[in-house]
XYZ file of C-alpha atoms in Angstrom:
371
model
C 8.298 -36.257 19.073
C 4.598 -35.687 17.810
C 2.955 -32.488 17.258
C -0.143 -32.615 17.154
C -1.117 -29.439 14.677
C -4.354 -27.900 14.927
C -3.898 -24.743 11.961
C -6.918 -23.607 12.913
C -9.219 -20.069 11.085
C -7.808 -16.772 9.512
C -3.906 -16.043 9.483
C -4.125 -19.086 12.189
C -3.086 -20.979 8.811
C -0.252 -18.509 7.957
C 1.481 -18.267 11.198
C 1.298 -21.769 11.850
C 2.731 -22.716 8.646
C 5.372 -19.979 9.266
C 6.327 -21.506 12.827
C 7.088 -24.410 11.449
C 9.716 -23.334 8.913
C 11.601 -21.789 11.102
C 11.010 -24.145 13.826
C 12.124 -27.022 11.970
C 15.269 -24.749 10.495
C 16.062 -23.740 13.834
C 15.901 -27.618 14.992
C 18.463 -28.864 11.521
C 20.360 -26.203 12.607
C 21.145 -27.566 16.136
C 21.586 -31.692 14.886
C 17.921 -32.394 16.195
C 15.066 -34.930 14.044
C 12.319 -33.002 12.802
C 9.124 -33.741 14.505
C 5.919 -35.183 12.904
C 2.784 -34.010 12.854
C -0.727 -34.388 13.459
C -2.853 -31.897 11.543
C -6.014 -32.264 13.187
C -9.369 -29.641 11.851
C -10.537 -27.385 14.535
C -12.308 -24.519 14.755
C -15.270 -22.295 13.485
C -14.410 -23.301 9.231
C -14.738 -26.545 10.288
C -17.604 -25.642 12.359
C -19.182 -24.329 9.344
C -18.726 -27.547 7.169
C -19.539 -30.346 9.561
C -21.527 -28.611 12.901
C -18.433 -29.587 14.812
C -15.663 -27.662 16.640
C -12.579 -30.408 16.778
C -12.506 -33.995 14.775
C -14.939 -36.542 16.394
C -10.941 -38.192 17.225
C -9.200 -34.490 17.341
C -8.677 -34.848 21.378
C -7.895 -38.080 22.090
C -5.088 -37.053 19.034
C -3.907 -34.553 21.192
C -3.881 -35.869 24.311
C -2.061 -38.524 22.061
C 1.180 -36.040 21.010
C 4.081 -34.691 23.012
C 2.849 -31.269 22.305
C 0.245 -29.553 20.675
C 0.472 -26.054 18.527
C -2.765 -24.065 17.634
C -2.554 -21.487 15.107
C -6.274 -19.438 15.873
C -9.270 -19.805 16.603
C -12.881 -17.808 15.471
C -14.412 -16.417 13.134
C -16.367 -13.136 13.825
C -19.055 -14.389 11.752
C -19.592 -17.927 12.864
C -21.159 -18.166 16.542
C -23.252 -20.178 18.469
C -26.829 -19.099 18.889
C -26.209 -17.608 21.757
C -23.623 -15.708 20.195
C -20.359 -16.933 21.743
C -17.329 -17.444 19.848
C -16.389 -21.625 18.469
C -13.639 -22.111 21.081
C -12.816 -26.083 21.403
C -9.599 -25.190 22.674
C -10.778 -24.057 25.847
C -11.641 -27.328 26.306
C -8.279 -28.701 25.330
C -6.853 -26.451 27.904
C -9.923 -28.307 30.660
C -9.596 -31.981 29.381
C -5.474 -31.646 29.927
C -5.439 -28.621 32.654
C -3.616 -26.518 31.065
C -2.982 -24.660 34.222
C 0.060 -22.523 33.845
C -0.477 -20.013 31.110
C 3.208 -18.213 29.893
C 2.947 -15.063 28.801
C 5.715 -13.267 27.478
C 6.311 -9.656 27.477
C 9.490 -8.710 25.827
C 10.450 -5.166 24.169
C 12.566 -5.407 21.212
C 14.430 -3.139 19.435
C 12.999 -1.115 16.605
C 9.988 -2.392 17.430
C 7.288 0.320 18.767
C 6.952 0.854 22.185
C 3.923 2.529 23.291
C 5.566 4.380 26.581
C 7.903 7.497 26.167
C 9.941 6.894 28.937
C 12.993 5.773 28.483
C 13.005 2.653 30.950
C 10.449 1.181 28.369
C 13.340 -0.306 26.481
C 13.725 -2.690 28.618
C 10.576 -4.619 29.519
C 11.069 -8.089 30.323
C 8.146 -10.420 32.252
C 5.855 -12.589 32.307
C 2.707 -13.263 33.345
C 1.372 -16.170 34.410
C -2.189 -16.821 33.796
C -3.810 -19.888 34.970
C -6.182 -20.957 32.840
C -8.465 -23.369 33.794
C -10.007 -22.213 36.524
C -11.149 -18.842 37.599
C -13.772 -16.826 35.865
C -13.285 -18.964 32.128
C -14.492 -22.422 34.717
C -17.832 -20.836 33.373
C -16.658 -20.052 29.621
C -19.760 -20.631 27.620
C -18.004 -23.846 25.700
C -18.013 -25.846 29.233
C -21.731 -25.385 29.832
C -21.351 -24.869 33.342
C -23.132 -21.617 34.163
C -25.542 -21.535 37.121
C -28.114 -19.706 35.925
C -28.536 -18.878 32.143
C -32.338 -17.150 31.549
C -33.407 -13.761 29.493
C -33.394 -12.186 32.743
C -30.794 -13.309 34.288
C -27.157 -15.294 33.659
C -25.224 -16.325 37.104
C -21.108 -17.469 35.843
C -18.761 -18.908 38.959
C -15.324 -18.021 39.532
C -13.448 -20.925 40.452
C -10.343 -21.687 42.568
C -9.452 -24.397 43.705
C -7.076 -25.665 46.335
C -5.173 -28.514 44.481
C -4.888 -26.298 40.629
C -3.994 -23.094 42.607
C -0.916 -24.670 44.737
C 0.578 -26.731 41.122
C -0.159 -22.606 39.776
C 2.322 -20.901 42.585
C 4.358 -23.655 42.326
C 5.247 -23.330 38.646
C 5.368 -19.735 39.329
C 8.323 -20.022 41.921
C 9.991 -22.054 40.166
C 10.252 -19.933 36.818
C 10.789 -17.217 38.638
C 13.994 -18.642 40.522
C 14.697 -19.962 37.260
C 14.376 -15.768 36.026
C 16.670 -14.922 38.790
C 19.320 -17.554 37.548
C 19.443 -15.768 34.132
C 20.145 -12.483 35.662
C 16.657 -11.608 35.916
C 15.153 -9.773 39.348
C 13.329 -12.940 39.808
C 10.670 -11.213 41.885
C 6.923 -12.793 41.738
C 4.089 -10.670 42.675
C 1.258 -12.077 43.398
C -2.275 -10.248 41.390
C -5.756 -10.903 43.197
C -7.923 -8.896 44.066
C -8.423 -10.075 47.844
C -9.278 -7.573 49.333
C -12.899 -8.283 47.682
C -13.808 -11.773 46.540
C -13.688 -14.713 49.053
C -12.078 -16.264 46.048
C -8.871 -13.861 45.486
C -8.670 -14.048 49.405
C -8.046 -17.997 49.003
C -5.965 -17.590 46.076
C -3.810 -15.378 47.981
C -3.878 -17.583 51.459
C -2.736 -20.782 49.458
C 0.534 -18.454 47.673
C 1.450 -17.334 50.791
C 1.450 -21.028 52.031
C 3.139 -22.217 49.136
C 6.059 -18.865 49.211
C 7.317 -20.971 52.342
C 8.580 -23.237 50.533
C 10.912 -20.810 48.697
C 12.537 -18.266 50.677
C 15.116 -17.410 48.338
C 12.162 -15.985 45.423
C 11.338 -12.386 46.353
C 7.624 -12.309 46.398
C 5.132 -8.647 45.571
C 1.490 -8.420 46.023
C -0.926 -6.387 44.286
C -4.202 -5.573 43.450
C -5.533 -6.284 39.815
C -6.428 -2.756 39.566
C -3.324 -1.311 40.613
C -1.505 -3.846 38.486
C -3.339 -2.433 35.279
C -1.829 0.792 36.208
C 1.537 0.164 37.236
C 1.852 -1.438 33.908
C 0.844 1.130 31.841
C 3.405 3.612 34.700
C 6.158 1.396 35.674
C 5.898 -2.654 33.905
C 10.113 -2.495 34.099
C 9.832 -2.772 38.330
C 8.215 -6.510 37.111
C 8.955 -9.577 36.677
C 6.805 -12.303 36.895
C 2.692 -11.852 37.791
C 1.057 -14.713 38.687
C -2.870 -14.159 38.753
C -6.343 -15.792 37.824
C -7.547 -16.600 34.490
C -9.644 -13.976 33.506
C -7.403 -10.986 34.989
C -4.721 -12.793 33.384
C -6.364 -12.486 30.467
C -7.057 -8.436 30.805
C -3.167 -7.831 31.467
C -1.813 -10.225 29.201
C -3.298 -8.276 26.340
C -2.547 -4.507 27.904
C 1.133 -5.923 28.692
C 0.885 -7.001 24.735
C 0.464 -2.968 23.858
C 3.159 -2.033 25.694
C 5.817 -3.689 23.030
C 4.354 -3.665 19.405
C 0.809 -5.227 20.168
C -0.448 -8.725 19.631
C 1.779 -10.022 16.843
C 4.053 -10.053 19.517
C 1.898 -11.834 22.091
C 3.398 -15.819 22.647
C 1.765 -18.322 24.675
C 2.661 -21.061 26.188
C 0.068 -23.448 27.789
C 0.750 -26.168 30.488
C 0.150 -28.737 32.411
C 1.473 -32.144 33.896
C 1.632 -33.949 31.324
C 1.501 -31.962 27.879
C 1.895 -28.325 26.353
C -0.159 -26.363 24.191
C 1.448 -23.751 21.699
C -0.064 -20.439 20.434
C 0.088 -17.062 20.115
C -1.954 -14.942 21.823
C -4.372 -13.224 18.929
C -7.088 -14.021 17.318
C -7.831 -15.048 13.505
C -7.645 -11.983 11.672
C -9.613 -12.921 8.703
C -9.634 -9.622 7.168
C -6.202 -10.445 5.795
C -5.805 -14.345 5.926
C -4.099 -15.511 3.198
C -2.644 -11.870 2.057
C 0.931 -11.943 3.157
C 0.271 -9.274 5.411
C 0.631 -11.015 9.445
C 3.285 -10.815 12.035
C 4.389 -14.295 12.363
C 6.484 -13.464 15.319
C 3.852 -15.131 17.882
C 3.355 -17.580 16.979
C 7.115 -18.778 16.190
C 8.042 -17.336 19.383
C 5.201 -19.454 20.715
C 6.589 -22.193 18.811
C 10.660 -21.322 20.518
C 8.872 -21.882 24.355
C 7.142 -25.454 22.534
C 10.898 -26.403 21.535
C 11.715 -25.063 25.408
C 9.259 -26.960 26.700
C 10.189 -30.327 25.375
C 14.186 -29.546 26.251
C 13.143 -29.898 29.869
C 10.455 -32.783 29.180
C 12.716 -34.993 27.421
C 15.782 -33.582 29.047
C 17.151 -33.045 25.298
C 19.192 -29.997 25.829
C 19.754 -29.776 21.859
C 15.575 -28.824 21.361
C 16.804 -25.638 24.274
C 19.703 -25.295 22.086
C 17.008 -24.693 19.079
C 14.922 -22.583 20.891
C 17.987 -20.259 21.868
C 18.269 -20.159 18.048
C 14.563 -19.059 17.310
C 14.426 -16.391 20.131
C 18.343 -14.991 19.078
C 17.146 -14.410 14.976
C 14.053 -12.786 16.595
C 16.299 -10.351 18.850
C 19.057 -10.402 16.092
C 16.501 -9.186 13.678
C 14.967 -6.001 15.265
C 18.184 -5.195 16.703
C 19.493 -5.036 13.185
C 16.557 -4.051 11.812
C 15.804 -6.708 9.737
C 12.601 -7.524 11.296
C 9.890 -5.029 9.906
C 6.332 -6.155 10.466
C 3.178 -4.967 8.457
C 2.105 -4.546 11.530
C 4.085 -2.113 12.597
C 4.033 0.037 9.780
C 6.694 -1.903 7.896
C 7.498 -2.896 4.286
C 7.976 -6.894 5.508
C 4.790 -9.486 4.652
C 4.445 -12.389 6.732
C 6.940 -14.520 3.996
C 9.177 -11.693 4.011
C 9.160 -12.100 7.902
C 9.797 -15.699 7.846
C 12.785 -15.748 5.543
C 14.371 -13.568 7.114
C 14.595 -15.272 10.517
C 15.247 -18.508 8.394
C 18.066 -16.352 7.514
C 19.183 -15.353 10.756
C 19.011 -18.814 12.143
C 21.688 -20.371 9.674
C 23.977 -17.115 10.461
C 23.537 -17.981 13.772
C 24.915 -21.388 13.139
C 27.363 -20.702 10.569
C 28.789 -18.182 12.989
C 28.740 -21.364 15.976
C 30.476 -23.473 13.636
C 33.400 -20.976 13.056
C 33.801 -20.512 16.498
C 33.917 -24.288 17.160
C 36.006 -24.605 14.624
């Protein structure tokens, strides 16, 4: 396997290196060969040095890889003249058609929980964010705004039948897989269909696609009500499918319920490739200080392994993903993972080393059980 590796800016470097270490340990334990990495320079730091946001052939090399892993991109002090951030990863989403933005939201024992209700300990849902259209269609990096003057700016919210149909099919299949694993498997369409033609169209296509999945229970929520419900009763939801900007906002809100952005893993999947990254920013103020929480990136690495397992029909890669996810679960349950982000005493290296130990422990347990 070839992985296009973009470490990026700030703590992106730290968490990407942590992810590589844990992913490789899990692969070795699962008896799988290690991937080959193609390191691609991109981000705000690279832009400052060269005037380019990604290497001249970087997009082509990313396309040639089996998957893309990204640390973090952007630095507050380095921006385009109009004030927008350096965002080559948004262009990668667009170029490769990475329409399915998978954002898991899971509560872990001994991790901070912002809701007092004891049911918050069972939060386990996925926000599926369309990642190429919606309001982000007009993101500055794409130069698609209708009007940009000193008196007025008009951006476009785009919903197409082709992309939205693929998104909803992905959502129904994801909900079905969740149900097979013991979750409720309920799929909720989140929109603003009562106000916008684009959102009414989004819901119309959802209703068309659902006819193919009669076994999947469905629900509907307007985005403002959904924001309220994520605070009021997030345990009632399993999979939410929504427009790009709505998903961006809701996934950050939901991430705050289960500890913060240091736990916010992300997969962005298209027809031919996938990009995997933590959903947090580059936090340059703690770069290289061994303070970053690498768990969002490491959990994104597990999502990448699951994606590659399905892409190449290699169950051993799914076993490696299970080892990573199991290490995080066991680490929190035993209070062995205490990231500084949560007020704990463990920096990036300590969290990474603990996970390496937990992966090794799981492997030894499995071998003993099969002996």
